[in-house]
Tab-separated table of C-alpha atoms in Angstrom:
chain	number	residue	atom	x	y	z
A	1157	UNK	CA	24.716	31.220	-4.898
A	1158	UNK	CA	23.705	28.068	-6.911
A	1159	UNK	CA	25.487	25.845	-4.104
A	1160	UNK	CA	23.307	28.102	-1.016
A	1161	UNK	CA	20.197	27.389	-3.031
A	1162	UNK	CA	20.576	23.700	-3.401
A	1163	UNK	CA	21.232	23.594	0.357
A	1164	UNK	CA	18.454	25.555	1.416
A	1165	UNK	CA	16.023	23.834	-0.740
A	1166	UNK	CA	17.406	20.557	1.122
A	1167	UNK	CA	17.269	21.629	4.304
A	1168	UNK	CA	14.020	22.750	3.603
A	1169	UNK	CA	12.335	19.529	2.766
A	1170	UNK	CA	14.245	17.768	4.839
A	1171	UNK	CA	12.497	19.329	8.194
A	1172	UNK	CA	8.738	19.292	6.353
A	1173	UNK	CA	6.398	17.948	8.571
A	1174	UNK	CA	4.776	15.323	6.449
A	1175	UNK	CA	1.583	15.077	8.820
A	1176	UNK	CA	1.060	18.581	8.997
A	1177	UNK	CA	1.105	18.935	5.194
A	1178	UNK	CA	-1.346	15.855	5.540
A	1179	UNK	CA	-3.540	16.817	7.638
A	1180	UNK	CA	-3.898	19.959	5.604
A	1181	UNK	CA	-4.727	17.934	2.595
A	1182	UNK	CA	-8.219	17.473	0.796
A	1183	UNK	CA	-6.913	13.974	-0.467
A	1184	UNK	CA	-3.814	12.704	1.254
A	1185	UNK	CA	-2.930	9.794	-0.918
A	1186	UNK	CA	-3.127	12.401	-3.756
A	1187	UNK	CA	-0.849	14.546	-1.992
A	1188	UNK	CA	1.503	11.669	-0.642
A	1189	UNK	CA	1.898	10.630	-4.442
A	1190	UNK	CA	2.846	14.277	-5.690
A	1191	UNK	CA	4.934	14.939	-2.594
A	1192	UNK	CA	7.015	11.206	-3.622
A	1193	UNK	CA	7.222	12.406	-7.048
A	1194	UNK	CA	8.361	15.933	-6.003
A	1195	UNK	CA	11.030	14.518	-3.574
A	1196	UNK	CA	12.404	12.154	-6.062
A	1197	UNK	CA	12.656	14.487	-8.510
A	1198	UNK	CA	14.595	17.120	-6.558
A	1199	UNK	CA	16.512	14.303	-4.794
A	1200	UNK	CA	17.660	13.632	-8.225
A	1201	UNK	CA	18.613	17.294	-9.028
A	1202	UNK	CA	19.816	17.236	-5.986
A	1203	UNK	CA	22.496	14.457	-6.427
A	1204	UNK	CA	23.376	16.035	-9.325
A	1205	UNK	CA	24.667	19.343	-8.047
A	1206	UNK	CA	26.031	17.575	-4.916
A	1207	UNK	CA	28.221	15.607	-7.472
A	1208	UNK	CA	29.224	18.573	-9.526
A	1209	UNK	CA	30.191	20.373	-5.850
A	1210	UNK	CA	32.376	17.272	-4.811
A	1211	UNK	CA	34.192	17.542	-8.332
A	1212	UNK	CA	34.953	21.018	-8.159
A	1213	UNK	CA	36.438	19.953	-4.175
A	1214	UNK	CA	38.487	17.176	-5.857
A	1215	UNK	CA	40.021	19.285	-8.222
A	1216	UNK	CA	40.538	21.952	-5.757
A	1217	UNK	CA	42.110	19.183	-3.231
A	1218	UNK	CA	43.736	18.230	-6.192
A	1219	UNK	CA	45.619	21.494	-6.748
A	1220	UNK	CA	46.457	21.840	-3.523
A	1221	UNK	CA	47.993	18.321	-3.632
A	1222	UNK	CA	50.182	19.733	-6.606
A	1223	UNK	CA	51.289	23.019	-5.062
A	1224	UNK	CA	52.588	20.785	-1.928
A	1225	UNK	CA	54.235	18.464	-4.256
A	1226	UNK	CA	56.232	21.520	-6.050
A	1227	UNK	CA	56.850	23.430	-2.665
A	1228	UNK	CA	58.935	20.014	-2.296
A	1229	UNK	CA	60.080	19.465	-5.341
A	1230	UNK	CA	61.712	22.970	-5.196
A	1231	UNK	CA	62.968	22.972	-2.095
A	1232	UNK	CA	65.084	19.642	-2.844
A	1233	UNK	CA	66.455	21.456	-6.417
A	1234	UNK	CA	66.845	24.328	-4.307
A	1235	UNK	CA	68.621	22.168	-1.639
A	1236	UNK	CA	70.529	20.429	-4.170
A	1237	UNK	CA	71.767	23.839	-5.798
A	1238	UNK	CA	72.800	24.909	-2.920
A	1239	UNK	CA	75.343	21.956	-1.988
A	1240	UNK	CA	76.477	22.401	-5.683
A	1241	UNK	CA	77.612	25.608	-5.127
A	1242	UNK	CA	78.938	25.015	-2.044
A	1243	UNK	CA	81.126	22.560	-3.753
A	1244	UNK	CA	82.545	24.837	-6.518
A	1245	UNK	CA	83.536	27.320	-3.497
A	1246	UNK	CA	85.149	24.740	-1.857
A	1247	UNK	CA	87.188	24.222	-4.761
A	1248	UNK	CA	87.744	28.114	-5.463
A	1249	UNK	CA	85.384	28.038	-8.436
A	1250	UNK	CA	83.372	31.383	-7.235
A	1251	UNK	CA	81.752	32.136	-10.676
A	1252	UNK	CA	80.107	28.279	-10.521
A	1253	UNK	CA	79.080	28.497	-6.651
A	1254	UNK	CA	77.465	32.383	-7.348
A	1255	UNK	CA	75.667	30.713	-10.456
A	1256	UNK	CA	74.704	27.672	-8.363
A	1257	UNK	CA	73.881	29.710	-5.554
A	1258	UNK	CA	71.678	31.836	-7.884
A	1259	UNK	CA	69.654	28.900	-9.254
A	1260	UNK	CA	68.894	28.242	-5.592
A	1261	UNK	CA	67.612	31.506	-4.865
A	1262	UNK	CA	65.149	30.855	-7.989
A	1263	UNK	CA	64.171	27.400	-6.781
A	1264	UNK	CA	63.506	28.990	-3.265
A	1265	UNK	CA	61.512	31.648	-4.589
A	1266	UNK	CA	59.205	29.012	-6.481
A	1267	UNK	CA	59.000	26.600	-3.563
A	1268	UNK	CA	57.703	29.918	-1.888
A	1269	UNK	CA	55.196	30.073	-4.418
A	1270	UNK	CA	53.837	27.268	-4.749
A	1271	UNK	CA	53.745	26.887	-0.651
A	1272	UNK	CA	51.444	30.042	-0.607
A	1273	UNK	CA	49.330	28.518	-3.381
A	1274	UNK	CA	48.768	25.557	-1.507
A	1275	UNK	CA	48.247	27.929	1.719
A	1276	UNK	CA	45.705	30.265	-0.227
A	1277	UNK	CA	43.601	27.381	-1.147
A	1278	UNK	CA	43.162	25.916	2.395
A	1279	UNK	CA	40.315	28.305	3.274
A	1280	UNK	CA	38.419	27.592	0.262
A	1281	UNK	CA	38.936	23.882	0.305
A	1282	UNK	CA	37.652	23.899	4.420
A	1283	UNK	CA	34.831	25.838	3.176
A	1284	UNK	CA	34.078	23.369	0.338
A	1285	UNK	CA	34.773	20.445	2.368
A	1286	UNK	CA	31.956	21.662	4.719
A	1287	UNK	CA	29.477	22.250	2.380
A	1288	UNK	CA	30.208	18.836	0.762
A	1289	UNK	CA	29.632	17.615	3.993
A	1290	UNK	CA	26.509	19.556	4.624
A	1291	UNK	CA	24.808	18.151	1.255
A	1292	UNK	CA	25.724	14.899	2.012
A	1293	UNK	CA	23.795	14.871	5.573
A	1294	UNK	CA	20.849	16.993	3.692
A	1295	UNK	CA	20.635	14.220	0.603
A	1296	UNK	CA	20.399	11.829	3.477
A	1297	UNK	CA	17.610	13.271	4.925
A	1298	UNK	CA	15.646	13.424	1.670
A	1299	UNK	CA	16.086	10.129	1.209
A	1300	UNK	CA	15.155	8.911	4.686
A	1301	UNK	CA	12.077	11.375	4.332
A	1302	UNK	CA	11.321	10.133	0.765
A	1303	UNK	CA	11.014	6.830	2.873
A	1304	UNK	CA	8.854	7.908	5.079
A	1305	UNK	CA	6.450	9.504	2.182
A	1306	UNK	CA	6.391	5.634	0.562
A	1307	UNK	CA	5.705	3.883	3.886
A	1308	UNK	CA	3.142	6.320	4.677
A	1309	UNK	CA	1.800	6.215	1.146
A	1310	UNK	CA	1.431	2.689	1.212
A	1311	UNK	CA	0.161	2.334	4.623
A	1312	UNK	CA	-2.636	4.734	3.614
A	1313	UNK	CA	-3.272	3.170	0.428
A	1314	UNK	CA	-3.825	-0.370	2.034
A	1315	UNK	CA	-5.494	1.251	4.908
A	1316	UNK	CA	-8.063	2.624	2.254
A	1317	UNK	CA	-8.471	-1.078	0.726
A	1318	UNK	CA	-9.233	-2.375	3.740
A	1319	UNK	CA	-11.474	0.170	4.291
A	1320	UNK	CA	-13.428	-0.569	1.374
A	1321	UNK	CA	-13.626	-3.968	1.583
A	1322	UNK	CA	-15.552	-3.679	4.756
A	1323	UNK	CA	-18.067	-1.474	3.465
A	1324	UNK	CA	-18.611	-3.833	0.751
A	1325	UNK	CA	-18.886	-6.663	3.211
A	1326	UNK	CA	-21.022	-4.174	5.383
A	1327	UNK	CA	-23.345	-4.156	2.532
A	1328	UNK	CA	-23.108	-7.744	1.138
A	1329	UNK	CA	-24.794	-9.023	4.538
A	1330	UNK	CA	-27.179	-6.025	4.844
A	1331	UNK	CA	-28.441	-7.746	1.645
A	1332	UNK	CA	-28.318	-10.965	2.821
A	1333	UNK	CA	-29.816	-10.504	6.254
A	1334	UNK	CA	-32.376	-13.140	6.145
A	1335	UNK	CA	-33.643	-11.869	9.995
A	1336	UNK	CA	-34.405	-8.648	7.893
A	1337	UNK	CA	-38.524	-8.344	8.701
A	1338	UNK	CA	-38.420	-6.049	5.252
A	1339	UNK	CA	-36.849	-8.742	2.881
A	1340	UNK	CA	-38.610	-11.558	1.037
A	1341	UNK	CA	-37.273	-13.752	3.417
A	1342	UNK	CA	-38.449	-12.485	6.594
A	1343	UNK	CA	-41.678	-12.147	4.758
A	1344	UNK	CA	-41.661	-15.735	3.474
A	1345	UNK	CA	-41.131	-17.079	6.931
A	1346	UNK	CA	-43.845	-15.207	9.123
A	1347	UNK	CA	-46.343	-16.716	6.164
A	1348	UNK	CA	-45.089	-20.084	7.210
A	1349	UNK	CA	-44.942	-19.034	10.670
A	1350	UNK	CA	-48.990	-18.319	10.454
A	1351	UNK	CA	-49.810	-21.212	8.625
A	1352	UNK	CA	-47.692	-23.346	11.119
A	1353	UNK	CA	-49.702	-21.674	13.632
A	1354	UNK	CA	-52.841	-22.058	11.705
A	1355	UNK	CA	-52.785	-25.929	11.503
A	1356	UNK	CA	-51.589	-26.124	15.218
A	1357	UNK	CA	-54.948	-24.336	16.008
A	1358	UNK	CA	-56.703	-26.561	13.757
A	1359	UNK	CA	-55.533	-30.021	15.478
A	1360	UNK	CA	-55.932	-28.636	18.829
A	1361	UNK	CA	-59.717	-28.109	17.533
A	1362	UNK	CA	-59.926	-31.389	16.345
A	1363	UNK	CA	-58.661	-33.030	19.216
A	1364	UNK	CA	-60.945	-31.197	21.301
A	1365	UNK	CA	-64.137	-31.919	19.775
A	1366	UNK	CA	-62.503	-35.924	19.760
A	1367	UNK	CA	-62.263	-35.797	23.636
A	1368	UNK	CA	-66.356	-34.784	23.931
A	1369	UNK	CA	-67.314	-37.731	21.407
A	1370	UNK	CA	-65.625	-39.890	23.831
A	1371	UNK	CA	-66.824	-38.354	26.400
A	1372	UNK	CA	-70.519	-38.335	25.149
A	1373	UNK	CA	-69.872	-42.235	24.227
A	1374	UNK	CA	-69.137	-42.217	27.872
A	1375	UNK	CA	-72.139	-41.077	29.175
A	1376	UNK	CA	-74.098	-43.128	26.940
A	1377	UNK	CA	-72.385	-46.308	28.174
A	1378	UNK	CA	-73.351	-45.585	31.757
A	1379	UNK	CA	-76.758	-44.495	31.546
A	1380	UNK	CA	-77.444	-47.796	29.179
A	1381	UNK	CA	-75.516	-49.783	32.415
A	1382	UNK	CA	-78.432	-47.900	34.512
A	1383	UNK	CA	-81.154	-48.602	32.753
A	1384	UNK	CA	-80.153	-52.385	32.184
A	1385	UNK	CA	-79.708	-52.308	36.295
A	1386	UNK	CA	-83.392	-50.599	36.988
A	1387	UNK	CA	-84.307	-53.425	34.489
A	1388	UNK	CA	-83.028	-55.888	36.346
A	1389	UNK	CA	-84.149	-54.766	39.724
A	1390	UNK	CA	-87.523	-54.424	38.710
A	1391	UNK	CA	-87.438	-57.871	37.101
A	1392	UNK	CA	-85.815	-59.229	40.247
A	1393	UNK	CA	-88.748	-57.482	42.522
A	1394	UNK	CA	-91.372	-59.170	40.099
A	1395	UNK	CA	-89.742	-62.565	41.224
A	1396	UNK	CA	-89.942	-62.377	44.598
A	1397	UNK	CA	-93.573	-61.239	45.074
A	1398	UNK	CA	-95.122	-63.820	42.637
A	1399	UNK	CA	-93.163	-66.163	45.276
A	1400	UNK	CA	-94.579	-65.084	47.883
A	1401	UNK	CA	-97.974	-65.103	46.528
A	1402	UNK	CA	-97.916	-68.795	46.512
């Protein structure tokens, strides 16, 4: 009973379907962690009773081992009684070869013995062998699933880090974001922005009202040139009619 148990409980967690129980989880790394902890621990028990199994098969194969060894044993005393009393007939001794012959009989009778000892226990030792056999595959599962559990674990845990890490970056330049129109520093530049703007407005007025001085300096030039012409004219006209007055 104690050796079915131990099996089924490794079969069973050998076949669980780790993403399954995952994806039924409200905290997988949680779960992951308690699932390693439970695996190693019956792993452990596990081993334990495994080892205790394959003990009780060595001393089984070990008996068995014996009983072949005094099947033989008792068929060469038997085999060696017999000659003996084969001997003392040869030589008319009849009471020696009858007791001779009689100690054969008892070592034949043991070698039978033992030879159905050894027989009886072949069943049982076939049986044990394949149970043996049976843990051993099942511990081997466990282990290559309690593998799986720690890769998975692991990959999830630095799969959360990472995570993490980019929120934190996701916030860091949210903070930062200096093209923010809600932040100081957006603020701070579209004052500088409309100042810039302001004095550009202010030396494109200034230049402007430059260009009419000139301008106005301009016209003043040419009508003084006009006037200074008339002048001249008129003085020139004066000239010629006092000549011709004469």
């Amino acid at each position: 009973m104690v050796k079915q148990s131990i099996f089924g409980r490794i079969t069973q967690l050998a076949k669980a379907n780790i993403n399954a129980i995952l994806d039924q989880a409200e905290d997988p790394q949680k779960m992951l962690d308690q699932m390693v902890r439970d695996y190693s621990n019956n792993i452990a028990e596990a081993e334990s009773a495994v080892a205790q199994t394959i003990g009780n098969l060595r001393m089984l194969q070990d008996d068995y081992n014996e009983d072949i060894q005094n099947s033989r044993n008792w068929g060469n005393k038997a085999l060696a009684a017999s000659r003996k009393a084969d001997e003392f007939r040869d030589a008319g001794n009849t009471a020696d070869a009858q007791k001779f012959d009689n100690l054969a009989k008892v070592a034949i009778q043991r070698q039978i013995a033992a030879e159905n000892e050894a027989k009886g226990a072949e069943p049982t030792i076939a049986s044990q062998e394949e149970i043996v056999e049976r843990l051993k595959t099942g511990l081997d599962q466990m282990k290559g699933k309690l593998n799986q559990l720690q890769s998975k674990r692991d990959e999830l845990i630095a799969r959360s880090r990472n995570a993490h890490a980019q929120t934190q970056m996701h916030e860091a330049m949210k903070s930062i974001d200096v093209m923010d129109s809600t932040s100081e520093v957006g603020r701070f530049e579209e004052k500088i922005r409309r100042e810039e703007a302001r004095v550009r407005g202010a030396n494109e007025l200034a230049a402007s009202s430059l260009d009419a001085q000139f301008e106005s300096l301009e016209d003043l030039g040419e009508q003084t040139e006009v006037e200074a012409r008339l002048a001249a004219l008129k003085s020139s006209g004066s000239g010629q009619s006092a000549i011709g007055q004469n």
